[in-house]
């Protein structure tokens, strides 16, 4: 029976949870050719099956903004710009060939073990991160941390060089790992450079990722020859009317005109980084105003250096907490809203229907074991159903048992399949030690 009608993979007997608004329901999820093929109570033939009785099956989490320099938890409590110069730029200057690969391997290992199946990564020496993503099995979009300002030399990739390289890679539609255009910021990249990125992105065509309006000072910089504020400036540079995805990280300080421009941009998504923003004390993304205007939003952690962790469960609950305390309203962002932002919200940047658990959607799936005291007791259905609230507020990466990306099992019973975790940790330590020895002034 199995050969002609069979599926590649079956996740059997779990409770399916997604952001569709449907109540969690017990079902078998079957996968074929990298896509969800069937979600039903029927038992069908599959080449490989995973017993999910008593477990939850949810869409993979999408981290829409990550950096992967091989360092973590440094400069805690420093002002953002001081921290950035010392640690973000300091590490980048001291990195050598192969170091970005190890940093990305560490980041992707943490992502996958914690149920994150897609990551948008901006990192210096970006092509090494694309190699790491291919090796470890995560779905990724990798962009350069490109700069062209003389004062930023050595802190990122050369902008013009990155434009030439990425243009030559061309369209990569349907590939699990893609390389897009990217630049660090509006203040370390020239107007000429940003216009060149926009023109190339339109010509190939390919998506673009950058930071915008993270803290109050950078949001009020008068940019370019016309002296425009951030969103107006990117609009003037031709970046907001592209047909292909543009992802802007942060967008914390926006006036009403800027929100209108973002809403009018056809393929724009804001990557909101609540825990990073709280950590660095930079600002509060106006999620309610953006959603009200129709701007798409996904969630990101930001980097290991700036946010310290890449745990999207913490990021989801951080998003709720930040909106609620700043609005003084417990209803400001619900668990299901945060779950939606972290699945389909960021997912559509990677592929159509990514983040759904339904036939035709990409098969990026996570199996969570809810039988831990912190996730108990559960209410599966009815008006007091608490499964999504438990996932958002109480779940931890260690609750993740199985992870499927593009139809393939990449984490099996809590263990990464492609590489050994202890080897990733050892390589990261050895790489960081070498980089750290090269950084001159370690103290303020
Ligand atoms: Zn960032």
Coordinates of C-alpha atoms and ligand atoms in Angstrom, one line a residue:
X1 CA 0.0 0.0 0.0
X2 CA 2.7 2.4 1.1
X3 CA 4.8 2.8 -2.1
X4 CA 2.4 4.6 -4.4
X5 CA 0.0 6.3 -2.0
X6 CA 2.5 6.7 0.8
X7 CA 3.7 9.8 2.5
X8 CA 7.3 10.6 3.4
X9 CA 6.5 11.3 7.1
X10 CA 3.6 11.0 9.5
X11 CA 3.3 12.8 12.9
X12 CA 0.7 10.6 14.5
X13 CA -1.8 11.3 17.2
X14 CA -0.7 14.7 18.4
X15 CA -2.8 17.7 19.2
X16 CA -2.4 20.2 16.3
X17 CA -2.0 23.8 17.4
X18 CA -1.7 26.7 14.9
X19 CA -2.6 30.4 14.6
X20 CA -5.6 29.8 12.3
X21 CA -8.1 30.5 15.2
X22 CA -9.3 26.8 15.0
X23 CA -9.3 25.0 18.3
X24 CA -6.4 22.6 18.9
X25 CA -7.5 19.2 17.6
X26 CA -6.2 15.7 17.6
X27 CA -5.0 14.7 14.2
X28 CA -2.3 12.9 12.1
X29 CA -0.1 15.3 10.1
X30 CA 1.3 13.7 6.9
X31 CA 4.1 15.2 4.8
X32 CA 5.1 14.6 1.2
X33 CA 7.7 16.4 -0.9
X34 CA 8.4 19.0 1.7
X35 CA 4.8 20.0 2.2
X36 CA 2.0 19.2 4.6
X37 CA -0.1 16.8 2.5
X38 CA -2.9 15.8 4.9
X39 CA -4.1 16.7 8.4
X40 CA -6.8 14.3 9.4
X41 CA -7.8 11.6 11.9
X42 CA -7.4 8.9 9.2
X43 CA -4.4 6.6 9.4
X44 CA -2.4 6.5 6.2
X45 CA 0.8 4.9 5.1
X46 CA 4.1 6.8 5.6
X47 CA 7.7 5.8 5.2
X48 CA 8.6 7.2 8.6
X49 CA 6.2 7.9 11.5
X50 CA 6.7 9.7 14.8
X51 CA 4.4 8.8 17.7
X52 CA 3.0 12.1 19.0
X53 CA 0.4 10.7 21.4
X54 CA 0.2 13.1 24.3
X55 CA 2.3 15.7 22.4
X56 CA 1.6 19.0 20.7
X57 CA 2.3 19.6 16.9
X58 CA 2.7 23.2 16.0
X59 CA 4.2 25.2 13.1
X60 CA 7.9 26.0 13.4
X61 CA 8.7 29.4 14.9
X62 CA 10.0 32.1 12.6
X63 CA 12.8 34.3 13.9
X64 CA 12.7 37.4 11.6
X65 CA 15.9 39.1 12.8
X66 CA 19.1 37.4 14.0
X67 CA 22.8 38.2 14.1
X68 CA 25.3 35.4 14.5
X69 CA 28.7 36.9 15.4
X70 CA 30.3 34.2 17.6
X71 CA 29.9 36.0 21.0
X72 CA 27.2 36.2 23.6
X73 CA 26.3 38.1 26.8
X74 CA 28.9 40.8 26.6
X75 CA 28.6 44.4 27.7
X76 CA 25.4 43.9 29.6
X77 CA 24.0 47.3 30.7
X78 CA 26.1 49.5 28.4
X79 CA 24.3 52.2 26.4
X80 CA 23.4 50.8 22.9
X81 CA 25.9 52.8 20.9
X82 CA 28.8 52.2 23.3
X83 CA 27.9 48.5 23.4
X84 CA 27.7 48.4 19.6
X85 CA 31.1 50.0 19.1
X86 CA 32.8 47.8 21.7
X87 CA 31.2 44.4 21.1
X88 CA 29.3 44.3 17.8
X89 CA 31.9 46.2 15.8
X90 CA 34.8 45.0 17.9
X91 CA 34.0 41.3 17.3
X92 CA 33.3 41.9 13.6
X93 CA 36.8 43.6 13.2
X94 CA 38.5 40.7 14.9
X95 CA 36.7 37.9 12.9
X96 CA 38.6 35.9 10.3
X97 CA 37.6 33.4 7.6
X98 CA 35.5 30.6 9.0
X99 CA 34.5 32.5 12.1
X100 CA 31.1 33.5 10.7
X101 CA 30.4 29.8 9.9
X102 CA 31.0 28.8 13.5
X103 CA 28.9 31.7 14.8
X104 CA 26.0 30.8 12.5
X105 CA 26.3 27.1 13.4
X106 CA 25.9 28.0 17.0
X107 CA 23.0 30.3 16.3
X108 CA 21.2 27.8 14.1
X109 CA 21.8 25.0 16.6
X110 CA 20.1 27.0 19.3
X111 CA 17.3 28.0 16.9
X112 CA 16.4 24.4 15.8
X113 CA 16.7 22.9 19.3
X114 CA 14.2 25.6 20.5
X115 CA 11.6 25.0 17.8
X116 CA 12.7 27.8 15.4
X117 CA 12.7 26.5 11.9
X118 CA 13.2 29.7 9.9
X119 CA 15.7 32.5 10.5
X120 CA 16.5 35.8 8.8
X121 CA 20.1 36.3 9.5
X122 CA 22.3 39.4 9.0
X123 CA 25.9 38.7 9.7
X124 CA 29.3 39.8 8.5
X125 CA 30.9 37.2 6.1
X126 CA 27.3 36.2 5.3
X127 CA 28.1 33.5 2.7
X128 CA 29.6 31.4 5.5
X129 CA 26.3 31.6 7.4
X130 CA 24.5 30.4 4.3
X131 CA 26.8 27.3 4.3
X132 CA 26.1 26.7 8.0
X133 CA 22.3 26.9 7.3
X134 CA 22.7 24.3 4.5
X135 CA 24.7 22.0 6.7
X136 CA 22.4 22.1 9.8
X137 CA 19.1 21.9 8.0
X138 CA 17.4 25.2 9.0
X139 CA 15.4 27.3 6.6
X140 CA 17.2 30.6 6.3
X141 CA 17.5 33.9 4.5
X142 CA 21.0 35.3 4.9
X143 CA 21.9 38.9 4.2
X144 CA 25.2 40.8 4.5
X145 CA 25.8 43.2 7.3
X146 CA 27.0 45.6 4.7
X147 CA 28.5 49.1 5.2
X148 CA 30.1 51.6 3.0
X149 CA 30.9 54.4 5.4
X150 CA 34.7 54.9 6.0
X151 CA 34.2 55.1 9.7
X152 CA 32.5 51.7 9.6
X153 CA 35.3 50.0 7.6
X154 CA 35.9 46.4 8.9
X155 CA 32.7 46.2 10.9
X156 CA 30.8 44.5 8.2
X157 CA 30.8 43.4 4.5
X158 CA 31.8 45.8 1.8
X159 CA 28.5 47.1 0.3
X160 CA 29.4 47.3 -3.4
X161 CA 31.1 43.9 -3.3
X162 CA 28.0 42.3 -1.6
X163 CA 25.7 43.9 -4.3
X164 CA 27.9 42.3 -7.1
X165 CA 28.1 38.9 -5.4
X166 CA 24.4 38.6 -4.5
X167 CA 23.3 39.9 -8.0
X168 CA 25.4 37.1 -9.5
X169 CA 23.6 34.5 -7.3
X170 CA 20.3 35.7 -8.9
X171 CA 16.8 34.6 -7.9
X172 CA 16.7 31.6 -5.6
X173 CA 13.0 31.0 -5.4
X174 CA 12.1 27.7 -3.7
X175 CA 15.5 27.2 -2.2
X176 CA 15.6 26.4 1.6
X177 CA 18.6 28.7 2.1
X178 CA 18.5 32.0 0.2
X179 CA 20.9 35.0 0.1
X180 CA 19.3 38.4 -0.1
X181 CA 20.5 42.0 -0.2
X182 CA 21.1 43.7 3.2
X183 CA 22.8 46.6 4.8
X184 CA 23.4 47.4 8.5
X185 CA 21.8 50.8 8.8
X186 CA 20.9 54.2 7.4
X187 CA 23.9 55.8 9.2
X188 CA 26.7 53.3 8.2
X189 CA 25.5 53.2 4.6
X190 CA 25.6 56.1 2.1
X191 CA 22.6 57.3 0.2
X192 CA 24.3 56.2 -3.0
X193 CA 24.7 52.8 -1.5
X194 CA 21.1 52.4 -0.4
X195 CA 19.9 53.5 -3.8
X196 CA 22.2 50.9 -5.4
X197 CA 20.7 48.2 -3.1
X198 CA 17.2 49.2 -4.1
X199 CA 18.0 49.2 -7.8
X200 CA 19.7 45.8 -7.7
X201 CA 16.9 44.3 -5.6
X202 CA 14.4 45.5 -8.2
X203 CA 16.5 44.2 -11.1
X204 CA 17.2 40.7 -9.9
X205 CA 14.6 40.6 -8.1
X206 CA 15.5 39.7 -4.5
X207 CA 14.4 40.8 -1.0
X208 CA 16.2 43.3 1.2
X209 CA 16.7 43.5 5.0
X210 CA 18.0 46.3 7.2
X211 CA 17.6 48.0 10.5
X212 CA 15.5 51.1 11.0
X213 CA 14.6 53.5 13.8
X214 CA 15.8 51.4 16.7
X215 CA 16.4 54.1 19.2
X216 CA 15.2 57.7 19.6
X217 CA 18.5 59.3 18.5
X218 CA 18.8 57.3 15.2
X219 CA 15.1 57.8 14.4
X220 CA 15.5 61.6 14.5
X221 CA 18.6 61.7 12.3
X222 CA 18.1 63.9 9.2
X223 CA 19.2 61.5 6.4
X224 CA 20.6 61.9 2.9
X225 CA 20.8 65.1 0.8
X226 CA 17.2 66.0 1.5
X227 CA 17.5 65.6 5.2
X228 CA 14.6 63.1 5.6
X229 CA 13.6 61.0 8.6
X230 CA 14.0 57.2 8.4
X231 CA 11.0 55.8 6.6
X232 CA 10.7 58.9 4.3
X233 CA 14.4 58.5 3.5
X234 CA 14.0 54.7 2.5
X235 CA 11.0 55.6 0.5
X236 CA 12.9 58.3 -1.3
X237 CA 15.7 55.8 -2.0
X238 CA 13.2 53.5 -3.8
X239 CA 13.2 50.8 -1.1
X240 CA 9.6 50.8 -0.2
X241 CA 7.8 50.2 -3.5
X242 CA 9.6 46.9 -4.4
X243 CA 7.5 43.9 -5.4
X244 CA 9.7 41.5 -3.4
X245 CA 10.0 41.4 0.4
X246 CA 11.6 44.2 2.4
X247 CA 12.1 43.5 6.1
X248 CA 12.8 46.4 8.4
X249 CA 14.1 45.5 11.9
X250 CA 12.8 47.5 14.9
X251 CA 10.8 50.5 13.6
X252 CA 10.4 51.6 17.2
X253 CA 10.1 55.4 16.7
X254 CA 7.6 56.2 14.0
X255 CA 5.4 59.2 13.3
X256 CA 1.9 58.8 11.7
X257 CA 3.3 59.8 8.2
X258 CA 5.9 57.0 8.5
X259 CA 3.3 54.4 9.5
X260 CA 1.2 55.4 6.5
X261 CA 4.2 55.0 4.2
X262 CA 5.0 51.5 5.6
X263 CA 1.3 50.5 5.2
X264 CA 1.5 51.5 1.5
X265 CA 4.7 49.5 0.9
X266 CA 3.5 46.4 -1.0
X267 CA 5.8 43.7 0.3
X268 CA 7.0 45.2 3.6
X269 CA 7.3 43.4 6.9
X270 CA 8.5 44.9 10.2
X271 CA 10.7 42.6 12.3
X272 CA 9.7 43.5 15.9
X273 CA 12.4 42.5 18.5
X274 CA 10.7 43.0 21.9
X275 CA 13.2 41.3 24.2
X276 CA 16.2 43.0 22.5
X277 CA 14.5 46.4 22.7
X278 CA 13.7 45.9 26.4
X279 CA 17.2 44.6 27.0
X280 CA 19.0 47.6 25.4
X281 CA 16.3 50.0 26.5
X282 CA 15.9 51.4 22.9
X283 CA 12.2 51.8 22.4
X284 CA 8.7 50.2 22.0
X285 CA 7.5 49.2 18.5
X286 CA 4.0 50.6 18.0
X287 CA 2.6 47.1 17.2
X288 CA -1.1 48.2 17.7
X289 CA -0.8 51.2 15.5
X290 CA 1.1 49.3 12.8
X291 CA -1.4 46.4 12.8
X292 CA -4.2 48.9 12.7
X293 CA -2.7 50.5 9.6
X294 CA -2.3 47.1 8.0
X295 CA 1.5 46.8 8.3
X296 CA 2.7 43.1 8.4
X297 CA 4.8 42.2 11.5
X298 CA 6.9 39.3 12.4
X299 CA 9.0 38.7 15.6
X300 CA 12.7 38.5 15.9
X301 CA 15.2 37.9 18.8
X302 CA 18.0 40.1 17.4
X303 CA 21.6 38.8 17.9
X304 CA 23.3 36.6 20.5
X305 CA 25.4 39.7 21.3
X306 CA 22.5 42.1 21.7
X307 CA 19.7 39.9 23.1
X308 CA 21.9 37.1 24.5
X309 CA 19.3 34.4 23.6
X310 CA 17.5 33.2 20.4
X311 CA 14.6 31.7 22.3
X312 CA 11.4 32.5 20.4
X313 CA 9.2 31.4 23.3
X314 CA 10.7 34.2 25.4
X315 CA 10.3 36.6 22.4
X316 CA 6.6 35.8 22.1
X317 CA 5.9 36.4 25.7
X318 CA 8.2 39.5 25.6
X319 CA 6.1 40.9 22.8
X320 CA 2.9 40.5 24.9
X321 CA 4.5 42.0 28.0
X322 CA 6.1 45.0 26.3
X323 CA 2.8 46.0 24.6
X324 CA 0.8 45.4 27.7
X325 CA 3.0 47.4 30.1
X326 CA 3.4 50.3 27.6
X327 CA -0.4 50.5 27.0
X328 CA -1.3 49.6 30.6
X329 CA -3.7 47.2 29.0
X330 CA -3.6 43.4 29.6
X331 CA -5.5 43.0 26.2
X332 CA -2.9 45.0 24.2
X333 CA -1.4 41.8 22.6
X334 CA -2.9 38.4 23.2
X335 CA -1.1 35.1 23.2
X336 CA -2.7 34.1 20.0
X337 CA -1.6 37.4 18.4
X338 CA 2.0 36.8 19.5
X339 CA 1.8 33.2 18.2
X340 CA 0.5 34.4 14.9
X341 CA 3.3 37.0 14.6
X342 CA 5.9 34.3 15.3
X343 CA 4.5 31.9 12.8
X344 CA 2.5 33.1 9.8
X345 CA 3.5 36.8 10.5
X346 CA 7.2 36.2 9.8
X347 CA 6.6 33.0 7.8
X348 CA 5.2 34.7 4.7
X349 CA 8.6 36.4 4.2
X350 CA 10.1 33.0 3.6
X351 CA 7.4 31.2 1.6
X352 CA 3.8 31.3 0.8
X353 CA 1.7 29.8 3.6
X354 CA 4.7 29.1 5.8
X355 CA 3.5 28.9 9.4
X356 CA 0.3 27.1 8.7
X357 CA -0.4 23.4 9.5
X358 CA -2.6 22.7 6.6
X359 CA -2.4 20.8 3.2
X360 CA -0.1 22.7 0.8
X361 CA 1.8 24.6 3.5
X362 CA 5.6 24.0 3.7
X363 CA 6.2 21.2 6.2
X364 CA 8.1 23.1 8.9
X365 CA 6.7 21.5 12.1
X366 CA 7.6 21.3 15.7
X367 CA 6.5 18.7 18.3
X368 CA 6.4 19.9 21.9
X369 CA 6.0 17.7 25.0
X370 CA 3.5 19.4 27.3
X371 CA 4.0 16.8 30.1
X372 CA 6.3 19.0 32.1
X373 CA 5.1 20.6 35.3
X374 CA 5.4 24.1 33.9
X375 CA 3.0 23.2 31.1
X376 CA 0.4 21.5 33.3
X377 CA -2.6 21.3 33.6
X378 CA -4.0 21.9 30.1
X379 CA -7.5 22.8 28.8
X380 CA -7.6 21.5 25.2
X381 CA -10.9 23.0 24.1
X382 CA -13.7 25.4 24.9
X383 CA -13.6 29.0 25.9
X384 CA -10.9 28.4 28.5
X385 CA -8.6 26.5 26.1
X386 CA -5.1 27.3 27.3
X387 CA -2.8 25.5 24.9
X388 CA -1.6 28.6 23.0
X389 CA -1.3 30.6 26.2
X390 CA 0.9 27.8 27.7
X391 CA 3.1 27.7 24.6
X392 CA 3.5 31.5 24.7
X393 CA 3.9 32.0 28.4
X394 CA 5.3 28.8 29.9
X395 CA 7.1 26.7 27.2
X396 CA 10.9 26.4 27.0
X397 CA 13.2 25.2 24.2
X398 CA 13.8 22.1 26.2
X399 CA 10.2 21.1 25.7
X400 CA 10.8 20.7 22.0
X401 CA 11.1 17.0 21.0
X402 CA 11.0 16.8 17.1
X403 CA 11.6 19.5 14.5
X404 CA 10.8 19.1 10.8
X405 CA 12.1 21.6 8.2
X406 CA 11.1 21.3 4.6
X407 CA 9.7 17.9 5.3
X408 CA 12.9 16.5 6.9
X409 CA 13.5 15.6 10.5
X410 CA 16.3 17.8 11.7
X411 CA 15.8 17.4 15.5
X412 CA 14.9 13.9 16.6
X413 CA 13.9 13.3 20.2
X414 CA 15.5 16.5 21.4
X415 CA 18.8 15.9 19.5
X416 CA 20.1 17.7 16.5
X417 CA 20.6 15.3 13.6
X418 CA 23.2 17.0 11.4
X419 CA 25.9 17.9 14.0
X420 CA 26.8 17.0 17.6
X421 CA 25.8 19.8 20.0
X422 CA 28.9 19.4 22.1
X423 CA 31.1 19.8 19.0
X424 CA 29.2 23.0 18.1
X425 CA 29.8 24.4 21.6
X426 CA 33.5 23.4 21.6
X427 CA 34.0 25.0 18.2
X428 CA 32.2 28.2 19.3
X429 CA 34.3 28.5 22.4
X430 CA 37.6 27.9 20.6
X431 CA 36.6 30.5 17.9
X432 CA 35.5 33.1 20.4
X433 CA 38.7 32.7 22.5
X434 CA 40.7 33.4 19.4
X435 CA 38.6 36.5 18.5
X436 CA 38.6 37.7 22.1
X437 CA 42.4 37.6 22.2
X438 CA 42.5 40.0 19.2
X439 CA 40.2 42.6 20.7
X440 CA 42.4 45.4 22.2
X441 CA 40.4 47.2 24.8
X442 CA 38.2 44.9 26.6
X443 CA 37.4 47.3 29.5
X444 CA 35.5 50.6 29.3
Ligands
LIG1 ZN1 19.8 43.8 14.7

